[in-house]
PDB file of C-alpha atoms in Angstrom:
ATOM      1  CA  MET A  12      56.087 -63.702 -13.903  1.00 89.00           C
ATOM      2  CA  LEU A  13      55.377 -65.110 -17.384  1.00 93.00           C
ATOM      3  CA  GLU A  14      58.204 -63.453 -19.316  1.00 92.00           C
ATOM      4  CA  ARG A  15      59.855 -66.760 -20.218  1.00 95.00           C
ATOM      5  CA  MET A  16      56.570 -68.331 -21.294  1.00 94.00           C
ATOM      6  CA  GLU A  17      55.773 -65.327 -23.460  1.00 92.00           C
ATOM      7  CA  LEU A  18      58.796 -66.239 -25.575  1.00 94.00           C
ATOM      8  CA  LEU A  19      56.992 -69.441 -26.594  1.00 95.00           C
ATOM      9  CA  VAL A  20      53.284 -68.604 -26.797  1.00 95.00           C
ATOM     10  CA  ASN A  21      51.264 -65.628 -27.983  1.00 94.00           C
ATOM     11  CA  ASN A  22      49.177 -63.190 -25.963  1.00 94.00           C
ATOM     12  CA  GLU A  23      45.963 -64.958 -26.915  1.00 95.00           C
ATOM     13  CA  VAL A  24      47.094 -68.063 -25.038  1.00 96.00           C
ATOM     14  CA  ILE A  25      48.266 -66.023 -22.046  1.00 95.00           C
ATOM     15  CA  ASN A  26      44.965 -64.145 -21.865  1.00 96.00           C
ATOM     16  CA  LYS A  27      42.956 -67.338 -22.188  1.00 97.00           C
ATOM     17  CA  LEU A  28      44.834 -68.913 -19.290  1.00 97.00           C
ATOM     18  CA  LYS A  29      44.081 -65.836 -17.211  1.00 97.00           C
ATOM     19  CA  SER A  30      40.377 -65.860 -18.078  1.00 97.00           C
ATOM     20  CA  ILE A  31      39.395 -69.512 -17.546  1.00 98.00           C
ATOM     21  CA  LYS A  32      37.878 -70.918 -14.358  1.00 98.00           C
ATOM     22  CA  VAL A  33      39.291 -74.215 -13.116  1.00 98.00           C
ATOM     23  CA  LEU A  34      38.123 -76.664 -10.469  1.00 98.00           C
ATOM     24  CA  ILE A  35      40.489 -79.159  -8.819  1.00 98.00           C
ATOM     25  CA  VAL A  36      38.984 -81.827  -6.573  1.00 98.00           C
ATOM     26  CA  GLY A  37      41.670 -83.358  -4.394  1.00 98.00           C
ATOM     27  CA  ILE A  38      44.975 -81.554  -3.875  1.00 98.00           C
ATOM     28  CA  GLY A  39      47.200 -84.296  -2.561  1.00 97.00           C
ATOM     29  CA  GLY A  40      49.965 -85.902  -4.607  1.00 97.00           C
ATOM     30  CA  VAL A  41      48.437 -85.594  -8.070  1.00 98.00           C
ATOM     31  CA  GLY A  42      46.192 -82.610  -7.410  1.00 98.00           C
ATOM     32  CA  GLY A  43      48.853 -80.574  -5.647  1.00 98.00           C
ATOM     33  CA  ALA A  44      51.252 -80.928  -8.573  1.00 98.00           C
ATOM     34  CA  CYS A  45      48.474 -80.093 -11.030  1.00 98.00           C
ATOM     35  CA  PHE A  46      47.600 -77.025  -8.950  1.00 98.00           C
ATOM     36  CA  GLU A  47      51.206 -75.837  -8.829  1.00 98.00           C
ATOM     37  CA  ALA A  48      51.623 -76.254 -12.588  1.00 98.00           C
ATOM     38  CA  LEU A  49      48.428 -74.331 -13.345  1.00 98.00           C
ATOM     39  CA  VAL A  50      49.428 -71.479 -11.042  1.00 98.00           C
ATOM     40  CA  ARG A  51      52.809 -71.195 -12.754  1.00 98.00           C
ATOM     41  CA  LEU A  52      51.139 -71.352 -16.187  1.00 98.00           C
ATOM     42  CA  GLY A  53      49.294 -68.161 -15.309  1.00 97.00           C
ATOM     43  CA  VAL A  54      45.828 -69.517 -14.510  1.00 98.00           C
ATOM     44  CA  THR A  55      44.354 -66.928 -12.151  1.00 98.00           C
ATOM     45  CA  ASN A  56      40.980 -68.357 -11.117  1.00 98.00           C
ATOM     46  CA  ILE A  57      41.159 -71.752  -9.416  1.00 98.00           C
ATOM     47  CA  THR A  58      38.796 -73.484  -7.008  1.00 98.00           C
ATOM     48  CA  VAL A  59      40.251 -76.244  -4.840  1.00 98.00           C
ATOM     49  CA  VAL A  60      38.256 -78.876  -2.967  1.00 98.00           C
ATOM     50  CA  ASP A  61      39.632 -81.152  -0.254  1.00 98.00           C
ATOM     51  CA  ASN A  62      38.680 -81.979   3.331  1.00 97.00           C
ATOM     52  CA  ASP A  63      42.049 -83.330   4.443  1.00 98.00           C
ATOM     53  CA  THR A  64      44.976 -81.938   6.427  1.00 98.00           C
ATOM     54  CA  PHE A  65      48.664 -82.473   5.756  1.00 98.00           C
ATOM     55  CA  SER A  66      50.431 -85.251   7.655  1.00 97.00           C
ATOM     56  CA  LEU A  67      54.022 -86.420   7.976  1.00 97.00           C
ATOM     57  CA  SER A  68      53.382 -89.237   5.517  1.00 95.00           C
ATOM     58  CA  ASN A  69      52.621 -86.638   2.807  1.00 96.00           C
ATOM     59  CA  LEU A  70      56.125 -85.161   2.847  1.00 97.00           C
ATOM     60  CA  ASN A  71      57.670 -87.710   0.484  1.00 96.00           C
ATOM     61  CA  ARG A  72      55.368 -86.910  -2.436  1.00 96.00           C
ATOM     62  CA  GLN A  73      52.859 -84.082  -1.957  1.00 97.00           C
ATOM     63  CA  LEU A  74      54.216 -80.879  -3.441  1.00 96.00           C
ATOM     64  CA  LEU A  75      52.174 -78.540  -1.243  1.00 97.00           C
ATOM     65  CA  SER A  76      53.262 -80.201   2.011  1.00 98.00           C
ATOM     66  CA  ASN A  77      56.204 -79.159   4.175  1.00 97.00           C
ATOM     67  CA  ILE A  78      57.355 -79.677   7.738  1.00 98.00           C
ATOM     68  CA  ASN A  79      55.755 -76.398   8.814  1.00 98.00           C
ATOM     69  CA  ASN A  80      52.194 -77.096   7.631  1.00 98.00           C
ATOM     70  CA  ILE A  81      51.592 -80.525   9.157  1.00 98.00           C
ATOM     71  CA  GLY A  82      48.064 -80.574  10.552  1.00 98.00           C
ATOM     72  CA  GLU A  83      46.916 -77.628   8.431  1.00 98.00           C
ATOM     73  CA  LEU A  84      44.046 -77.823   5.949  1.00 98.00           C
ATOM     74  CA  LYS A  85      45.263 -78.577   2.441  1.00 98.00           C
ATOM     75  CA  VAL A  86      42.930 -76.034   0.839  1.00 98.00           C
ATOM     76  CA  ASN A  87      44.229 -73.231   3.072  1.00 98.00           C
ATOM     77  CA  GLU A  88      47.824 -74.147   2.370  1.00 98.00           C
ATOM     78  CA  ALA A  89      47.074 -74.183  -1.357  1.00 98.00           C
ATOM     79  CA  VAL A  90      45.983 -70.541  -1.122  1.00 98.00           C
ATOM     80  CA  LEU A  91      49.190 -69.580   0.672  1.00 98.00           C
ATOM     81  CA  ARG A  92      51.315 -71.432  -1.874  1.00 98.00           C
ATOM     82  CA  ALA A  93      49.539 -69.827  -4.827  1.00 98.00           C
ATOM     83  CA  LYS A  94      49.739 -66.330  -3.336  1.00 98.00           C
ATOM     84  CA  SER A  95      53.469 -66.786  -2.748  1.00 98.00           C
ATOM     85  CA  ILE A  96      53.849 -67.308  -6.508  1.00 98.00           C
ATOM     86  CA  ASN A  97      51.223 -64.895  -7.855  1.00 97.00           C
ATOM     87  CA  PRO A  98      49.788 -62.412  -5.322  1.00 97.00           C
ATOM     88  CA  ASP A  99      46.979 -61.512  -7.725  1.00 96.00           C
ATOM     89  CA  ILE A 100      45.616 -65.041  -8.105  1.00 98.00           C
ATOM     90  CA  LEU A 101      42.087 -65.895  -6.971  1.00 98.00           C
ATOM     91  CA  VAL A 102      41.832 -69.238  -5.195  1.00 98.00           C
ATOM     92  CA  ASP A 103      38.421 -70.260  -3.897  1.00 98.00           C
ATOM     93  CA  THR A 104      38.337 -73.087  -1.352  1.00 98.00           C
ATOM     94  CA  HIS A 105      35.878 -75.770  -0.289  1.00 98.00           C
ATOM     95  CA  ASN A 106      36.859 -77.777   2.761  1.00 98.00           C
ATOM     96  CA  MET A 107      34.582 -80.707   1.940  1.00 97.00           C
ATOM     97  CA  PHE A 108      34.431 -84.307   0.798  1.00 98.00           C
ATOM     98  CA  VAL A 109      32.393 -84.341  -2.409  1.00 98.00           C
ATOM     99  CA  ASN A 110      29.408 -86.678  -2.375  1.00 97.00           C
ATOM    100  CA  GLU A 111      25.923 -86.857  -3.835  1.00 96.00           C
ATOM    101  CA  ALA A 112      24.491 -84.684  -1.072  1.00 97.00           C
ATOM    102  CA  ASN A 113      26.793 -81.705  -1.602  1.00 98.00           C
ATOM    103  CA  ILE A 114      28.137 -81.839  -5.160  1.00 97.00           C
ATOM    104  CA  ASN A 115      25.658 -79.199  -6.330  1.00 96.00           C
ATOM    105  CA  GLU A 116      27.358 -76.712  -4.006  1.00 96.00           C
ATOM    106  CA  LEU A 117      30.228 -76.634  -6.508  1.00 97.00           C
ATOM    107  CA  ASN A 118      28.015 -75.397  -9.382  1.00 96.00           C
ATOM    108  CA  ILE A 119      30.036 -77.381 -11.936  1.00 97.00           C
ATOM    109  CA  ARG A 120      28.651 -75.496 -14.941  1.00 97.00           C
ATOM    110  CA  GLN A 121      30.559 -72.333 -13.993  1.00 98.00           C
ATOM    111  CA  TYR A 122      33.931 -73.963 -14.745  1.00 98.00           C
ATOM    112  CA  ASP A 123      35.773 -74.328 -18.031  1.00 98.00           C
ATOM    113  CA  TYR A 124      37.873 -77.274 -16.862  1.00 98.00           C
ATOM    114  CA  VAL A 125      37.518 -79.771 -14.020  1.00 98.00           C
ATOM    115  CA  PHE A 126      40.390 -81.848 -12.656  1.00 98.00           C
ATOM    116  CA  ASP A 127      39.380 -84.965 -10.764  1.00 98.00           C
ATOM    117  CA  CYS A 128      42.366 -85.763  -8.554  1.00 98.00           C
ATOM    118  CA  CYS A 129      40.507 -87.516  -5.758  1.00 97.00           C
ATOM    119  CA  ASP A 130      40.799 -91.140  -4.651  1.00 93.00           C
ATOM    120  CA  THR A 131      37.150 -92.122  -4.254  1.00 95.00           C
ATOM    121  CA  VAL A 132      35.401 -94.002  -7.063  1.00 96.00           C
ATOM    122  CA  THR A 133      31.914 -92.693  -6.242  1.00 96.00           C
ATOM    123  CA  THR A 134      33.147 -89.091  -6.214  1.00 98.00           C
ATOM    124  CA  LYS A 135      34.896 -89.606  -9.526  1.00 98.00           C
ATOM    125  CA  TYR A 136      31.684 -90.886 -11.060  1.00 98.00           C
ATOM    126  CA  LEU A 137      29.674 -87.948  -9.697  1.00 98.00           C
ATOM    127  CA  LEU A 138      32.177 -85.452 -11.126  1.00 98.00           C
ATOM    128  CA  ILE A 139      32.265 -87.128 -14.535  1.00 98.00           C
ATOM    129  CA  LYS A 140      28.461 -87.280 -14.711  1.00 97.00           C
ATOM    130  CA  LYS A 141      28.053 -83.638 -13.704  1.00 97.00           C
ATOM    131  CA  CYS A 142      30.608 -82.526 -16.263  1.00 98.00           C
ATOM    132  CA  VAL A 143      29.099 -84.617 -19.052  1.00 97.00           C
ATOM    133  CA  ASP A 144      25.596 -83.373 -18.222  1.00 96.00           C
ATOM    134  CA  ASN A 145      26.770 -79.756 -18.237  1.00 97.00           C
ATOM    135  CA  ASP A 146      29.193 -80.005 -21.182  1.00 97.00           C
ATOM    136  CA  VAL A 147      32.202 -79.136 -19.018  1.00 98.00           C
ATOM    137  CA  LYS A 148      35.625 -80.550 -19.868  1.00 98.00           C
ATOM    138  CA  ILE A 149      37.029 -82.965 -17.308  1.00 98.00           C
ATOM    139  CA  ILE A 150      40.139 -85.067 -16.920  1.00 98.00           C
ATOM    140  CA  SER A 151      40.353 -87.747 -14.250  1.00 98.00           C
ATOM    141  CA  SER A 152      43.367 -89.173 -12.458  1.00 98.00           C
ATOM    142  CA  MET A 153      43.547 -92.939 -12.214  1.00 96.00           C
ATOM    143  CA  GLY A 154      45.941 -95.020 -10.105  1.00 90.00           C
ATOM    144  CA  THR A 155      49.447 -93.715  -9.338  1.00 95.00           C
ATOM    145  CA  GLY A 156      50.061 -95.620  -6.123  1.00 94.00           C
ATOM    146  CA  ASN A 157      52.307 -98.697  -5.823  1.00 95.00           C
ATOM    147  CA  ARG A 158      54.230 -97.631  -8.926  1.00 96.00           C
ATOM    148  CA  LEU A 159      57.783 -96.376  -9.408  1.00 97.00           C
ATOM    149  CA  ASP A 160      58.209 -95.433 -13.082  1.00 97.00           C
ATOM    150  CA  PRO A 161      57.013 -91.925 -14.066  1.00 97.00           C
ATOM    151  CA  THR A 162      57.835 -92.576 -17.740  1.00 98.00           C
ATOM    152  CA  LYS A 163      54.853 -94.951 -17.877  1.00 97.00           C
ATOM    153  CA  ILE A 164      52.365 -92.118 -17.275  1.00 98.00           C
ATOM    154  CA  VAL A 165      50.100 -91.378 -20.265  1.00 98.00           C
ATOM    155  CA  ILE A 166      46.825 -89.631 -21.099  1.00 98.00           C
ATOM    156  CA  LYS A 167      44.236 -91.994 -22.582  1.00 97.00           C
ATOM    157  CA  ASP A 168      40.517 -92.437 -22.939  1.00 98.00           C
ATOM    158  CA  ILE A 169      39.262 -94.352 -19.911  1.00 97.00           C
ATOM    159  CA  TRP A 170      37.967 -97.145 -22.155  1.00 97.00           C
ATOM    160  CA  LYS A 171      41.478 -97.827 -23.478  1.00 97.00           C
ATOM    161  CA  THR A 172      43.533 -98.077 -20.282  1.00 96.00           C
ATOM    162  CA  GLU A 173      45.502-101.123 -19.180  1.00 92.00           C
ATOM    163  CA  ASN A 174      47.149-102.316 -15.969  1.00 93.00           C
ATOM    164  CA  ASP A 175      45.007 -99.865 -13.976  1.00 95.00           C
ATOM    165  CA  PRO A 176      42.576-101.430 -11.456  1.00 94.00           C
ATOM    166  CA  LEU A 177      41.062 -98.039 -10.593  1.00 95.00           C
ATOM    167  CA  ALA A 178      40.265 -97.334 -14.253  1.00 96.00           C
ATOM    168  CA  LYS A 179      38.734-100.809 -14.536  1.00 96.00           C
ATOM    169  CA  ALA A 180      36.489-100.098 -11.551  1.00 96.00           C
ATOM    170  CA  MET A 181      35.492 -96.768 -13.066  1.00 96.00           C
ATOM    171  CA  ARG A 182      34.582 -98.384 -16.375  1.00 96.00           C
ATOM    172  CA  LYS A 183      32.245-100.770 -14.566  1.00 96.00           C
ATOM    173  CA  ILE A 184      30.476 -97.892 -12.823  1.00 96.00           C
ATOM    174  CA  LEU A 185      30.136 -95.993 -16.085  1.00 97.00           C
ATOM    175  CA  ARG A 186      28.761 -99.081 -17.850  1.00 96.00           C
ATOM    176  CA  ASP A 187      26.352 -99.800 -14.985  1.00 96.00           C
ATOM    177  CA  ASN A 188      25.014 -96.260 -15.346  1.00 95.00           C
ATOM    178  CA  ASP A 189      24.830 -96.456 -19.139  1.00 95.00           C
ATOM    179  CA  MET A 190      27.509 -93.788 -19.611  1.00 94.00           C
ATOM    180  CA  LYS A 191      29.521 -94.626 -22.724  1.00 88.00           C
ATOM    181  CA  CYS A 192      31.096 -91.175 -23.071  1.00 91.00           C
ATOM    182  CA  LYS A 193      34.801 -90.634 -23.688  1.00 94.00           C
ATOM    183  CA  VAL A 194      36.688 -89.464 -20.606  1.00 97.00           C
ATOM    184  CA  PRO A 195      40.368 -88.483 -20.767  1.00 98.00           C
ATOM    185  CA  VAL A 196      42.339 -89.916 -17.873  1.00 98.00           C
ATOM    186  CA  VAL A 197      45.890 -89.837 -16.633  1.00 98.00           C
ATOM    187  CA  THR A 198      46.950 -93.427 -16.119  1.00 98.00           C
ATOM    188  CA  SER A 199      50.071 -95.525 -15.679  1.00 97.00           C
ATOM    189  CA  LEU A 200      50.963 -98.400 -17.989  1.00 96.00           C
ATOM    190  CA  GLU A 201      53.062 -99.879 -15.179  1.00 96.00           C
ATOM    191  CA  LEU A 202      51.683-102.874 -13.314  1.00 94.00           C
ATOM    192  CA  PRO A 203      51.015-101.967  -9.657  1.00 94.00           C
ATOM    193  CA  ILE A 204      53.530-103.485  -7.266  1.00 94.00           C
ATOM    194  CA  LYS A 205      52.028-105.975  -4.804  1.00 92.00           C
ATOM    195  CA  THR A 206      53.287-104.907  -1.387  1.00 92.00           C
ATOM    196  CA  GLY A 207      51.251-107.178   0.856  1.00 89.00           C
ATOM    197  CA  SER A 208      50.015-104.118   2.753  1.00 91.00           C
ATOM    198  CA  ASN A 209      46.607-102.435   2.828  1.00 89.00           C
ATOM    199  CA  ALA A 210      48.392 -99.094   2.715  1.00 89.00           C
ATOM    200  CA  VAL A 211      49.236 -97.690  -0.730  1.00 92.00           C
ATOM    201  CA  GLY A 212      52.932 -97.144  -1.402  1.00 94.00           C
ATOM    202  CA  SER A 213      54.024 -94.017  -3.232  1.00 95.00           C
ATOM    203  CA  VAL A 214      57.142 -92.106  -4.254  1.00 95.00           C
ATOM    204  CA  SER A 215      57.482 -88.480  -5.286  1.00 95.00           C
ATOM    205  CA  LEU A 216      57.955 -89.233  -8.976  1.00 97.00           C
ATOM    206  CA  VAL A 217      54.737 -90.829 -10.209  1.00 97.00           C
ATOM    207  CA  PRO A 218      51.900 -88.711  -8.698  1.00 97.00           C
ATOM    208  CA  ASN A 219      53.691 -85.444  -9.389  1.00 98.00           C
ATOM    209  CA  VAL A 220      54.332 -86.334 -13.025  1.00 98.00           C
ATOM    210  CA  ALA A 221      50.671 -87.347 -13.319  1.00 98.00           C
ATOM    211  CA  GLY A 222      49.647 -83.949 -11.959  1.00 98.00           C
ATOM    212  CA  PHE A 223      51.817 -82.129 -14.480  1.00 98.00           C
ATOM    213  CA  TYR A 224      50.361 -84.287 -17.259  1.00 98.00           C
ATOM    214  CA  MET A 225      46.892 -83.163 -16.211  1.00 98.00           C
ATOM    215  CA  ALA A 226      47.929 -79.519 -16.392  1.00 98.00           C
ATOM    216  CA  SER A 227      49.492 -80.161 -19.802  1.00 98.00           C
ATOM    217  CA  TRP A 228      46.136 -81.487 -21.021  1.00 98.00           C
ATOM    218  CA  LEU A 229      44.549 -78.097 -20.337  1.00 98.00           C
ATOM    219  CA  PHE A 230      47.498 -76.224 -21.823  1.00 98.00           C
ATOM    220  CA  SER A 231      47.437 -78.341 -24.983  1.00 97.00           C
ATOM    221  CA  ASP A 232      43.690 -77.824 -25.343  1.00 97.00           C
ATOM    222  CA  ILE A 233      44.094 -74.063 -25.199  1.00 97.00           C
ATOM    223  CA  MET A 234      47.058 -74.119 -27.576  1.00 94.00           C
ATOM    224  CA  ASP A 235      45.053 -76.206 -30.069  1.00 91.00           C
ATOM    225  CA  LYS A 236      42.339 -73.589 -30.113  1.00 79.00           C
TER     226      LYS A 236
END
């Protein structure tokens, strides 16, 4: 399935992608796109974590959702999607919401790369801390909701973001816990649109591009080596 990619990269890169272990926490809009990109890049050992099911409101933006899997667990549907692309792929699943009580069940140190694609600030902090403590590479997704322009998506250190309330909240938590480490994040330079609603607006463009940016971070890291 990688014949076209093999025209651009050498066997060392291909073999590295096949050998690494990846963890994705949250496989909705951003995480689902990241997952899809990694599968098609030839990553063959992926663990996905999510406790949600697909709903009708996911159809406009979540790559793994379709009209036939409404109500189904996202982690189970991720396995089916991956197997439909690469039957030999190994996808481990955890149907759980990551918190302080259960994060050790993930055994973070076994992974080469961790993708934080969840929405919860406390979970993001726990993942970053675990990865920093265990010297595991992590990239975290910041806000993609209430935005329309995918060309404003960038990868930055969390301490250098702008126009991103979620990143600002994360910086406060990191400061409060005396964590001054660099953390790469996917963030939008676009100001969030004020909708007047408690619900977060979203289109297909922004979260999916953010997910592909996250996958490109891993790919670039392996290419650099």
